[in-house]
Coordinates of C-alpha atoms in Angstrom, one line a residue:
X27 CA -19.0 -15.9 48.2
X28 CA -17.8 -16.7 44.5
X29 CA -14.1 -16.2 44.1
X30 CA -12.8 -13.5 41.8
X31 CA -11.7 -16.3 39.2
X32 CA -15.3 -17.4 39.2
X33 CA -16.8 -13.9 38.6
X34 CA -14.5 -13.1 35.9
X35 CA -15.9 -16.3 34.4
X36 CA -19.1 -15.7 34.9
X37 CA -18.4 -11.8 33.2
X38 CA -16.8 -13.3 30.4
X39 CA -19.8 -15.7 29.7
X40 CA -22.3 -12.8 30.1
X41 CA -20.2 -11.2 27.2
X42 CA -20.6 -14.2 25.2
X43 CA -24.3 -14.6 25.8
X44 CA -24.5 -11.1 24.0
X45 CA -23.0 -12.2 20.9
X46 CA -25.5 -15.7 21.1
X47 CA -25.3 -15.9 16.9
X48 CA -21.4 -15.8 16.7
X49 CA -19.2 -18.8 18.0
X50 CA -15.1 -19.2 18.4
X51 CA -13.5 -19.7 14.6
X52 CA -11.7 -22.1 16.6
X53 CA -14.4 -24.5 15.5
X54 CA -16.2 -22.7 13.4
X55 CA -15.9 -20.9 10.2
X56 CA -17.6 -17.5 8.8
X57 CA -18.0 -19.5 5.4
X58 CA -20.4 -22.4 3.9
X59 CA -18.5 -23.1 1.3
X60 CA -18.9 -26.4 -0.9
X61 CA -17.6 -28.1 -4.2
X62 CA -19.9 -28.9 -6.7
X63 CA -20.1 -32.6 -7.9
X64 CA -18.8 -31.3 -11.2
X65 CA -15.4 -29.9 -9.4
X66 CA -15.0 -33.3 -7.7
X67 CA -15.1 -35.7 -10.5
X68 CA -13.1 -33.2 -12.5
X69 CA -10.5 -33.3 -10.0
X70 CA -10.8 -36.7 -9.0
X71 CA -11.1 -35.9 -5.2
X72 CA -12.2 -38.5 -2.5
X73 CA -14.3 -38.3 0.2
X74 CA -11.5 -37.0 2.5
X75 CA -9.9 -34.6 0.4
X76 CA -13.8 -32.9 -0.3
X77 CA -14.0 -32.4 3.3
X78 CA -10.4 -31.5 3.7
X79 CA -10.4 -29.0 1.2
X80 CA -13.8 -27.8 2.1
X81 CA -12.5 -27.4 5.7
X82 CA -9.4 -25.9 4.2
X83 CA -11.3 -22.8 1.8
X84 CA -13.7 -21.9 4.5
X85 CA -10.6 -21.3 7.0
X86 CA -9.0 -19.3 4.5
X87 CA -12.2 -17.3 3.7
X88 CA -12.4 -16.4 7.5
X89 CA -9.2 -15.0 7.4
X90 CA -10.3 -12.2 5.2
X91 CA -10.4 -8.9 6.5
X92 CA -13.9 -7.7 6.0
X93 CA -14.6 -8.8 2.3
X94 CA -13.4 -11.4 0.1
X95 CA -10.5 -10.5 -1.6
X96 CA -11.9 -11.4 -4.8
X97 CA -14.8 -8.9 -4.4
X98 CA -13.4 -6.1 -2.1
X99 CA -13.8 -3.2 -4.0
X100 CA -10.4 -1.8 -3.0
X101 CA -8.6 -3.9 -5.8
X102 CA -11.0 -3.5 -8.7
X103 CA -9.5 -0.2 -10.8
X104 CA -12.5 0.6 -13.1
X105 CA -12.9 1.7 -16.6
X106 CA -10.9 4.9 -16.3
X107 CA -7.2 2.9 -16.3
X108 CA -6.2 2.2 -19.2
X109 CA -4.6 -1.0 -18.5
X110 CA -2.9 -1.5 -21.8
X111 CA -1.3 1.5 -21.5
X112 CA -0.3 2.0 -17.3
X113 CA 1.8 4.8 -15.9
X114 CA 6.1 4.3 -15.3
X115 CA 6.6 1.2 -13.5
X116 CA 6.3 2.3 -9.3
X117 CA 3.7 4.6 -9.9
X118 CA 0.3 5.5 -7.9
X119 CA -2.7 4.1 -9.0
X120 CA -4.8 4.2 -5.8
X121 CA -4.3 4.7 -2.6
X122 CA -6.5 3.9 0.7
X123 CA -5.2 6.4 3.3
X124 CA -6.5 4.5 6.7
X125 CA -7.6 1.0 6.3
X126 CA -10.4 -0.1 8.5
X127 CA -8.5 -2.2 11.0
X128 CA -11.4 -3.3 12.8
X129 CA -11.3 -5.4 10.2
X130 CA -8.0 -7.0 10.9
X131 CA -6.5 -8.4 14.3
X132 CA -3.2 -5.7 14.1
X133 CA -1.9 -4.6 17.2
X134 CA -3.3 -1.2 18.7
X135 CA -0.9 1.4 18.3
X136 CA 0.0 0.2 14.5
X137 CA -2.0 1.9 11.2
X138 CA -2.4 0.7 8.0
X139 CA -2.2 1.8 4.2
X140 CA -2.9 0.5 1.5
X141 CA -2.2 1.4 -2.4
X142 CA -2.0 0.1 -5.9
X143 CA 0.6 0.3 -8.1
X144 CA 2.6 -0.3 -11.2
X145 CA 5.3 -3.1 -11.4
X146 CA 6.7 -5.0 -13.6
X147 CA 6.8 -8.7 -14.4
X148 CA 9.7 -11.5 -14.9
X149 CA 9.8 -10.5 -18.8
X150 CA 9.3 -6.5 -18.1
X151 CA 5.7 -6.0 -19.0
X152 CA 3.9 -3.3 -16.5
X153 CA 1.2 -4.8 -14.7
X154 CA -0.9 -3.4 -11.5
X155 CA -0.5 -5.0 -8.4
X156 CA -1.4 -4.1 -4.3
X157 CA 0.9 -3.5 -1.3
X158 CA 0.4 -2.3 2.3
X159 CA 2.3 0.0 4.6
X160 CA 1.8 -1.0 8.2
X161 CA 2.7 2.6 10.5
X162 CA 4.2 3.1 14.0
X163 CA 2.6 5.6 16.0
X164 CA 5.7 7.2 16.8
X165 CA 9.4 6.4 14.1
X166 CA 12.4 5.4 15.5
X167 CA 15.1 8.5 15.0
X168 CA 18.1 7.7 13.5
X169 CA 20.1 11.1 12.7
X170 CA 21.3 9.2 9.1
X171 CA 18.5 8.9 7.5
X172 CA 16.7 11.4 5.0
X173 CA 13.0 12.5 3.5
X174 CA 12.2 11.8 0.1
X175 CA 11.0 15.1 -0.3
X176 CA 9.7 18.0 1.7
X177 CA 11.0 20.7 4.1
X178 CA 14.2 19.0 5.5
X179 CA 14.1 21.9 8.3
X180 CA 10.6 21.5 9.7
X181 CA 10.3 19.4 12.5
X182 CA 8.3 16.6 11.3
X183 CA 10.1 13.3 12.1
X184 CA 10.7 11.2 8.9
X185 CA 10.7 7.0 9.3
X186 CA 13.1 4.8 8.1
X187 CA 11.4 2.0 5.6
X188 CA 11.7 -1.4 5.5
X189 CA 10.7 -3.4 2.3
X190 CA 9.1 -6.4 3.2
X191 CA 8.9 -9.7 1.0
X192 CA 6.1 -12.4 2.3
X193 CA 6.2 -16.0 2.6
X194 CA 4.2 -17.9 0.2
X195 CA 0.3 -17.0 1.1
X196 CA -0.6 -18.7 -2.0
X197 CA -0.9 -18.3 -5.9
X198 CA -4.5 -16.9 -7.0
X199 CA -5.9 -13.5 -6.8
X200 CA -7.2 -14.5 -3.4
X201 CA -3.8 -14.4 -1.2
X202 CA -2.9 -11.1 -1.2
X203 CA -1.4 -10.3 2.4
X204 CA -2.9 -7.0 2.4
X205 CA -6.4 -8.6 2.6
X206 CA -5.9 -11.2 5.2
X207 CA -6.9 -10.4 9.2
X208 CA -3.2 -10.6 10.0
X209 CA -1.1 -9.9 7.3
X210 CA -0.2 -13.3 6.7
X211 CA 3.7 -13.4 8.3
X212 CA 2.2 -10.9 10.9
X213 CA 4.0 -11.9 14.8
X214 CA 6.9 -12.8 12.7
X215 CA 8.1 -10.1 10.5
X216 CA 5.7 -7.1 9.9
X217 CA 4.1 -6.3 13.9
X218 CA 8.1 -6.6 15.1
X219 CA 9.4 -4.4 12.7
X220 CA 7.0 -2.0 13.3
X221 CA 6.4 -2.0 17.0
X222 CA 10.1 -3.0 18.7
X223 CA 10.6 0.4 20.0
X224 CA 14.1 0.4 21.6
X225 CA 15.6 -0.9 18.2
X226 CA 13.1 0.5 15.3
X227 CA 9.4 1.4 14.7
X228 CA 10.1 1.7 11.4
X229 CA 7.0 1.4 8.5
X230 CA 7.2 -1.6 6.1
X231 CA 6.0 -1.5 2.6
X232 CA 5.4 -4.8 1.4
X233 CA 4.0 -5.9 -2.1
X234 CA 1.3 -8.9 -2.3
X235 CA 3.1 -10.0 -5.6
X236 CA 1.6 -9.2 -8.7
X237 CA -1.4 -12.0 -9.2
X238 CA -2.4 -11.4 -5.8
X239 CA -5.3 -9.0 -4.8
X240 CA -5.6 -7.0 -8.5
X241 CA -7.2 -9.5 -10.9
X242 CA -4.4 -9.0 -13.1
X243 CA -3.7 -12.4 -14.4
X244 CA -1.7 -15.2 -13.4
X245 CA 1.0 -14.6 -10.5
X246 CA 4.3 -15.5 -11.6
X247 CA 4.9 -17.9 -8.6
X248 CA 8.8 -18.3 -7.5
X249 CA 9.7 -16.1 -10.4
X250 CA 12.0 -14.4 -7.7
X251 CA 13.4 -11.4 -9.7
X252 CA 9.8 -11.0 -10.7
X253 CA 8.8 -10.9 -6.8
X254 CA 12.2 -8.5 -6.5
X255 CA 10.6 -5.7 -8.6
X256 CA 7.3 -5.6 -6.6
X257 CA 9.0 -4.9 -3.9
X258 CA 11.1 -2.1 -5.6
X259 CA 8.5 -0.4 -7.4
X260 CA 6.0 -1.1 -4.1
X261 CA 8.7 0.9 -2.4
X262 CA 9.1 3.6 -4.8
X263 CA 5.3 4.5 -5.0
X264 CA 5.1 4.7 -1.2
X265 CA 8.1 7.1 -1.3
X266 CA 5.9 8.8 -4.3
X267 CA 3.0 8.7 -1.9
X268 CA 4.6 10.0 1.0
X269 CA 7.6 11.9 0.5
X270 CA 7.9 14.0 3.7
X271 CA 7.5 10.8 6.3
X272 CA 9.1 7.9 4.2
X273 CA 13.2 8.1 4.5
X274 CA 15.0 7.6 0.8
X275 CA 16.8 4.9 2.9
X276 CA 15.5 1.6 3.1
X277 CA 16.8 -2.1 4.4
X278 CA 15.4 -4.9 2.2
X279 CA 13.7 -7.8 4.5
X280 CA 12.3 -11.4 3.6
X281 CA 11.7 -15.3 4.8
X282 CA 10.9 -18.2 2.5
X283 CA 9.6 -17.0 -0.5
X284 CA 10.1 -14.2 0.6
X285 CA 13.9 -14.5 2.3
X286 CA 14.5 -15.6 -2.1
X287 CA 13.1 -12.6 -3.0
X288 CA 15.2 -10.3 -0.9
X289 CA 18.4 -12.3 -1.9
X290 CA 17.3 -11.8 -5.8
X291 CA 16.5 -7.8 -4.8
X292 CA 20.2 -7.7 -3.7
X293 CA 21.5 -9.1 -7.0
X294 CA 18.8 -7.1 -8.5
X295 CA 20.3 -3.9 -6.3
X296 CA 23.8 -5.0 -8.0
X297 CA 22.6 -4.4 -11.4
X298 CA 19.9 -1.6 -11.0
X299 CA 21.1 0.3 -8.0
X300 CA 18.6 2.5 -6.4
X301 CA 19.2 5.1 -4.3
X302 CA 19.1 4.8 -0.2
X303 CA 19.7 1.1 -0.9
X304 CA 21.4 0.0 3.1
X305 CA 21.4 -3.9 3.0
X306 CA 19.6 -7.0 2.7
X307 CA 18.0 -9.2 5.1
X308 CA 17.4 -13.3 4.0
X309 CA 15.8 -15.6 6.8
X310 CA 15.2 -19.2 5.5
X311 CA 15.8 -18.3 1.9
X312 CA 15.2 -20.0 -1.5
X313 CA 18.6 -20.0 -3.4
X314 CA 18.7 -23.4 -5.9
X315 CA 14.4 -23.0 -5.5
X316 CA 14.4 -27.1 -7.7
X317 CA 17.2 -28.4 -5.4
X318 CA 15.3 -27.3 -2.0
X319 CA 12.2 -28.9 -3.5
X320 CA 13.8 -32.6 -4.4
X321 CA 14.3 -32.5 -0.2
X322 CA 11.0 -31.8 0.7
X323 CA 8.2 -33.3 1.3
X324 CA 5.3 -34.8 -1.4
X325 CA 2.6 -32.0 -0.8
X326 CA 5.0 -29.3 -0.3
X327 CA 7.0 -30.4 -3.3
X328 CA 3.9 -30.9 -5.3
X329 CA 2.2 -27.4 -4.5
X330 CA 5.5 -25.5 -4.9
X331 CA 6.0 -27.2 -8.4
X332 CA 3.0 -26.7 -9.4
X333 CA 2.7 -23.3 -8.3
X334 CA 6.1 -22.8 -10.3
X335 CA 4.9 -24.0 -13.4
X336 CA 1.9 -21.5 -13.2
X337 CA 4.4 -18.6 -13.5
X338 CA 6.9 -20.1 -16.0
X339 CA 3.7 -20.8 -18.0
X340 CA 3.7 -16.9 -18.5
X341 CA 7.3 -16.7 -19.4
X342 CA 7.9 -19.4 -21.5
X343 CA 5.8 -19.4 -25.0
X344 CA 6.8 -22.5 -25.2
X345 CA 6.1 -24.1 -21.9
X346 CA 2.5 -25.3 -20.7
X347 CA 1.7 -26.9 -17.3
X348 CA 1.1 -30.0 -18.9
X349 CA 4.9 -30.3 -19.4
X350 CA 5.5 -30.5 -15.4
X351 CA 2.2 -31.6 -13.9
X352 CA -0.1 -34.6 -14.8
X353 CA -3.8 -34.7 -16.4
X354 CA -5.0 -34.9 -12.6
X355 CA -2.2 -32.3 -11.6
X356 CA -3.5 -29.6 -14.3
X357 CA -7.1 -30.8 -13.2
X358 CA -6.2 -29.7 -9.6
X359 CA -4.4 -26.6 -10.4
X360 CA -7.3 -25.2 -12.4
X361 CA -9.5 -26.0 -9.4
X362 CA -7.3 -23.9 -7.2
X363 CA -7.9 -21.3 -9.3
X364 CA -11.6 -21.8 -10.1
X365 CA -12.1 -22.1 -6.3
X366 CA -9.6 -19.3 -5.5
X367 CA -7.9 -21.0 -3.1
X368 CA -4.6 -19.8 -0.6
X369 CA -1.6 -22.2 0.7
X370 CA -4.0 -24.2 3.2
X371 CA -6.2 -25.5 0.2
X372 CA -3.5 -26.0 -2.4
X373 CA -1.9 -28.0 0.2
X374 CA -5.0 -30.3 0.6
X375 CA -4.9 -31.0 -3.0
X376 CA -0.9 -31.2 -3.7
X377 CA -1.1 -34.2 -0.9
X378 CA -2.3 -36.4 -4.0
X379 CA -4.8 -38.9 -1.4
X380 CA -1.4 -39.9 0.1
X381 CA 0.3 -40.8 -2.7
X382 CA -2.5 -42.8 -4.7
X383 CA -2.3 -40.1 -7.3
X384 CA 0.7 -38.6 -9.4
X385 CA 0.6 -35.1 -9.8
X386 CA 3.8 -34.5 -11.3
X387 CA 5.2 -35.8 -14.0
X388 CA 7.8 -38.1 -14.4
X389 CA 11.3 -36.3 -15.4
X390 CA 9.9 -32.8 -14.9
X391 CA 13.0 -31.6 -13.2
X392 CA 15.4 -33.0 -15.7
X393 CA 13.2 -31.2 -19.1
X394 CA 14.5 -28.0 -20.5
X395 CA 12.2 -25.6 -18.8
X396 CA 13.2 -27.0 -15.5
X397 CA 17.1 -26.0 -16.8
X398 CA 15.8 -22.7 -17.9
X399 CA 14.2 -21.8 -14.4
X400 CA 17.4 -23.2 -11.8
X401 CA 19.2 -20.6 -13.9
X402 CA 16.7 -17.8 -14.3
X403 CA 16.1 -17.6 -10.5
X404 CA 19.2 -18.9 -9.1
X405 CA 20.1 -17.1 -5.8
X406 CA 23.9 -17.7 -4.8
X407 CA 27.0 -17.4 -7.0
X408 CA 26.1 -14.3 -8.0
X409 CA 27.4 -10.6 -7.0
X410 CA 25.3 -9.0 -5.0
X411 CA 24.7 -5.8 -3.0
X412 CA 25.8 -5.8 0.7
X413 CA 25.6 -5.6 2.9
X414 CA 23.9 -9.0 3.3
X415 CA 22.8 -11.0 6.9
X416 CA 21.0 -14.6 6.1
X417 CA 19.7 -16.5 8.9
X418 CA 19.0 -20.1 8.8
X419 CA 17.8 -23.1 10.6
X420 CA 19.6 -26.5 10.4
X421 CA 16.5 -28.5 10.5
X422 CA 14.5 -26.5 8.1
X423 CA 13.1 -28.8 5.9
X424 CA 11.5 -26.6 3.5
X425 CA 14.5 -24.0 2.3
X426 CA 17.0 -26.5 3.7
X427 CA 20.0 -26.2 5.3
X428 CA 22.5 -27.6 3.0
X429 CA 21.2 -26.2 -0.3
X430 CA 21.4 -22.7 1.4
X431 CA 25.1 -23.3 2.9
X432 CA 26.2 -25.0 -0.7
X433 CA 25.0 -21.5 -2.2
X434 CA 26.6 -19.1 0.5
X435 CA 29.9 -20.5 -0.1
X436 CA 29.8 -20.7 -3.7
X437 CA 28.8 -16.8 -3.1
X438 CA 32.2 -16.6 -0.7
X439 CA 34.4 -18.4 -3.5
X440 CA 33.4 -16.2 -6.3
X441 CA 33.2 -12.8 -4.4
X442 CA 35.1 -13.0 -0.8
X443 CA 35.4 -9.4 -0.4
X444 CA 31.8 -9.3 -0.4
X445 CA 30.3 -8.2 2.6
X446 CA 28.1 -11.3 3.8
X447 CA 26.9 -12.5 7.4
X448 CA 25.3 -15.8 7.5
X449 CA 24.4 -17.5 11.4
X450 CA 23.1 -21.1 11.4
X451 CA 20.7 -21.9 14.5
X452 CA 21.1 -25.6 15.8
X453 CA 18.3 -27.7 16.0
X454 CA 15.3 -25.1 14.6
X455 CA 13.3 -25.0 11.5
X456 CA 11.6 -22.8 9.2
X457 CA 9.7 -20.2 10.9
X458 CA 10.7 -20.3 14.0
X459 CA 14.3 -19.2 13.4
X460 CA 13.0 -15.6 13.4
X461 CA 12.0 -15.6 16.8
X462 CA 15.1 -18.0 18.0
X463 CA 17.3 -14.9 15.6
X464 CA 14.6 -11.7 16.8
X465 CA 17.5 -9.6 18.5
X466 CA 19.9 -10.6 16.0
X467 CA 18.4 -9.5 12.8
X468 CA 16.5 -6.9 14.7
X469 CA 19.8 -5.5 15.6
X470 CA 21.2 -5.8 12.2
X471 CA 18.8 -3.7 10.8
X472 CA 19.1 -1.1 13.3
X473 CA 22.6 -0.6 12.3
X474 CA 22.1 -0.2 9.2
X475 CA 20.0 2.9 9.5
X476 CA 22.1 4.3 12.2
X477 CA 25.2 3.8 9.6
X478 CA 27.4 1.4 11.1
X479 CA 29.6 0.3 8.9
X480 CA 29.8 -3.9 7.8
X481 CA 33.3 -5.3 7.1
X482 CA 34.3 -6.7 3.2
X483 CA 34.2 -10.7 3.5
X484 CA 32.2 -13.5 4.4
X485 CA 30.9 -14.3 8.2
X486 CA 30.0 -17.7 9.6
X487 CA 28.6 -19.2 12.5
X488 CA 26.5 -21.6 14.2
X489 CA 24.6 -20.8 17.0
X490 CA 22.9 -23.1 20.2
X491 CA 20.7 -21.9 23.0
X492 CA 23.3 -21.7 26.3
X493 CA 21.0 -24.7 28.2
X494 CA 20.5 -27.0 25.3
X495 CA 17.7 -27.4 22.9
X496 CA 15.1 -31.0 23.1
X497 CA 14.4 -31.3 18.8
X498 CA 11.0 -32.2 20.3
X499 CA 10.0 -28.7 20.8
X500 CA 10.1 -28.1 17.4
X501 CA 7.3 -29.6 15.3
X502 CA 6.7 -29.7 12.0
X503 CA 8.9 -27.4 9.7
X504 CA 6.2 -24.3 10.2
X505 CA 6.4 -25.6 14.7
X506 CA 3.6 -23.1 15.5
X507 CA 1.1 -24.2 17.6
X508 CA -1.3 -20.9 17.3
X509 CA -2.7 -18.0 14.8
X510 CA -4.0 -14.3 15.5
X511 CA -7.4 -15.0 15.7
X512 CA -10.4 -12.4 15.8
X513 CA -12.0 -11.3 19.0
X514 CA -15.5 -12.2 18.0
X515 CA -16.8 -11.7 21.6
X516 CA -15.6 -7.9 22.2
X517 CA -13.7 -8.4 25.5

């Protein structure tokens, strides 16, 4: 008689059979994308990078949830928006009650918004752009926390809001978070915040940047204040949206890109306070964005750059990308965009064929516009609005270690009654210091909604696992070994 492992194999395989035309994405992809010859001797690709980059889009394509994002209908706003002349900056310009999730791989209990809005670039011009709001099935209650607007007496139960700042997805219209199968940061930031019962359930709003999703132009890559006001006015037009269920008080969360954005939203905070404001989470953040990059490593360092000059391209009349990037380095950037392509395909490109090709210019990071930007962006040495926790890994080789600690205590020099935490963790790098920090920053942003108070003064600490740590565990600087796939077999 077969043993019950070997019937549940056999059941699983009679579920397959069913679905004979589909196969895992673990091999293959729900795309056939190809480069024309044309975008290959443009570009000057070789062999390799074709079928790298290849490989690369048609990963990224699979991600999507249901369309491409490029042609989902959901960011298109039609001929009756005037976009010369758009609403106050946070305002509603559509809204998609219940996403279809069986679209995306989100965990059960969770639902999904999403909306688009009016924000506001590096240089102040209003421009459209898309955001999400991931629900709980049921809000934490926190007796401190307040409705935007409604009956306070009814017995309705309002959620406390988290603002939520991504990690670089990438920089064309086709990386918006809010169109990808699992949200992009997904196990990481969003799915915790919103499921971790005993400590929050809270909803997050989080912006896809302005540039991704809406066709509204160029992103303004690494422009970090820029990236700071999407996530305020995102914020503001879900409050708009739903003022009886979303609190007026709301905790400001990021990592990477995104843990740079939330520093620059507490300077931002410092200078245009908004109401309900209750503190400022940074994991892994960009703080002197050109100093990290001189550290890191030549496709990272050539993506980011480029990515950067996209975006100060749009602020600076004066600036082109042909002041930072090579002939071939322009080449490849406008094939990223004429391809639409996300981190995994800019990546492919940025790696130059090992070398063999120079995609940035000589001096770039010693010309004016390179100046211009360290200061424009700079996170660290500035006031701020606390309370403020930052988490960092000591092996991070992306938002390094020492470039964040330099900016921390230049922070504690010039302001020590400022009310700053900041906790090293030995030995781990980019990513995975949010699970080796979950309870901690979990925690933190509990007590911020339940109104514990945060001493004046700067905090410091390094941190090791009780029984040791091997570095080996720890690959790569992104050291994850799996992604949220789609169930393509129904089991």
């Amino acid at each position: 008689m077969p043993s019950l492992r070997t019937l549940t194999i056999l059941s699983l395989l009679a579920v397959r059979d069913t679905f004979a035309l589909l196969d895992s994405q673990n091999n293959t992809f729900n795309s056939t994308f190809r480069l024309t010859a044309q975008q290959i001797a443009t570009a000057n690709l070789s062999a390799d990078t074709v079928q790298n980059l290849e490989t690369a889009i048609q990963f990224e394509r699979s991600n999507n949830a249901g369309y491409l994002i490029q042609d989902d209908p959901f960011y298109i706003l039609g001929d009756e928006y005037d976009l010369d002349n758009l609403p106050p900056q946070g305002t509603i310009l559509k809204v998609e009650e219940h996403t279809n999730l069986s679209l995306y791989t989100l965990p059960n209990s969770l639902s999904m918004s999403r909306f688009l809005y009016v924000t506001e670039t590096f240089n102040g011009t209003s421009v459209p752009a898309s955001a999400y709001v991931l629900w709980p099935y049921q809000p934490r209650s926190f007796k401190n926390i307040t409705k935007c607007s409604g009956n306070s007496s009814d017995d309705q139960q309002v959620y406390p809001v988290v603002a939520f700042a991504h990690g670089t997805s990438g920089q064309t219209q086709a990386c918006a978070p809010s169109g990808l199968r699992n949200l992009w940061d997904q196990w990481n930031e969003p799915f915790p915040i919103a499921l971790q019962g005993k400590t929050m359930m809270s909803p997050v709003v989080a912006p896809d940047y302005a540039g991704l999703g809406v066709p509204n132009g160029i992103s303004q890559y690494f422009m970090l204040p820029a990236q700071a006001n999407d996530l305020y006015h995102a914020l503001a037009a879900a409050q708009s949206q739903w003022p009886s269920l979303l609190s007026k008080e709301f905790v400001v969360a990021g990592q990477s890109q995104g843990g740079g954005v939330a520093w620059s939203a507490a300077q931002r905070q410092h200078n245009r306070p908004v109401h309900g404001y209750l503190g400022t989470l940074a994991a892994s953040p960009f703080t002197d964005v050109l100093a990290a990059i001189a550290a890191d490593n030549e496709a990272q360092n050539n993506g980011r750059v480029a990515g950067i000059a996209q975006g100060l391209n749009t602020v600076l009349p004066d600036f082109s990308l042909s002041d930072w990037l090579t002939p071939v380095g322009v080449a490849r950037w406008n094939l990223i965009h004429d391809i639409k392509g996300c981190g995994v395909a800019s990546g492919q490109l940025s790696a130059a064929e090992g070398g063999a090709l120079q995609i940035l210019k000589t001096g770039w990071n010693e010309s004016w516009s390179a100046n211009w930007y360290r200061s424009a962006v700079m996170n660290g040495g500035k006031d701020f609005a606390g309370p403020m926790l930052i988490i960092q890994g000591t092996e991070d080789p992306n938002a390094n270690e020492p470039v964040v600690t330099k900016s921390v205590n230049e922070t504690c020099e010039l302001f020590p009654e400022a009310q700053l935490q900041y906790i090293r963790y030995h030995n781990v790098t980019h990513t995975p210091v949010m699970m080796a920090a979950h309870h901690i920053w979990m925690d933190w942003i509990h007590d911020r909604f339940a109104g514990l108070e945060v001493p004046k003064g700067c905090v410091q600490q390094t941190l090791s696992p009780p029984r040791g740590i091997n570095g080996a565990q720890f690959r790569g600087w992104m050291s994850q070994t799996w992604f949220v796939e789609y169930d393509v077999y129904g089991i």
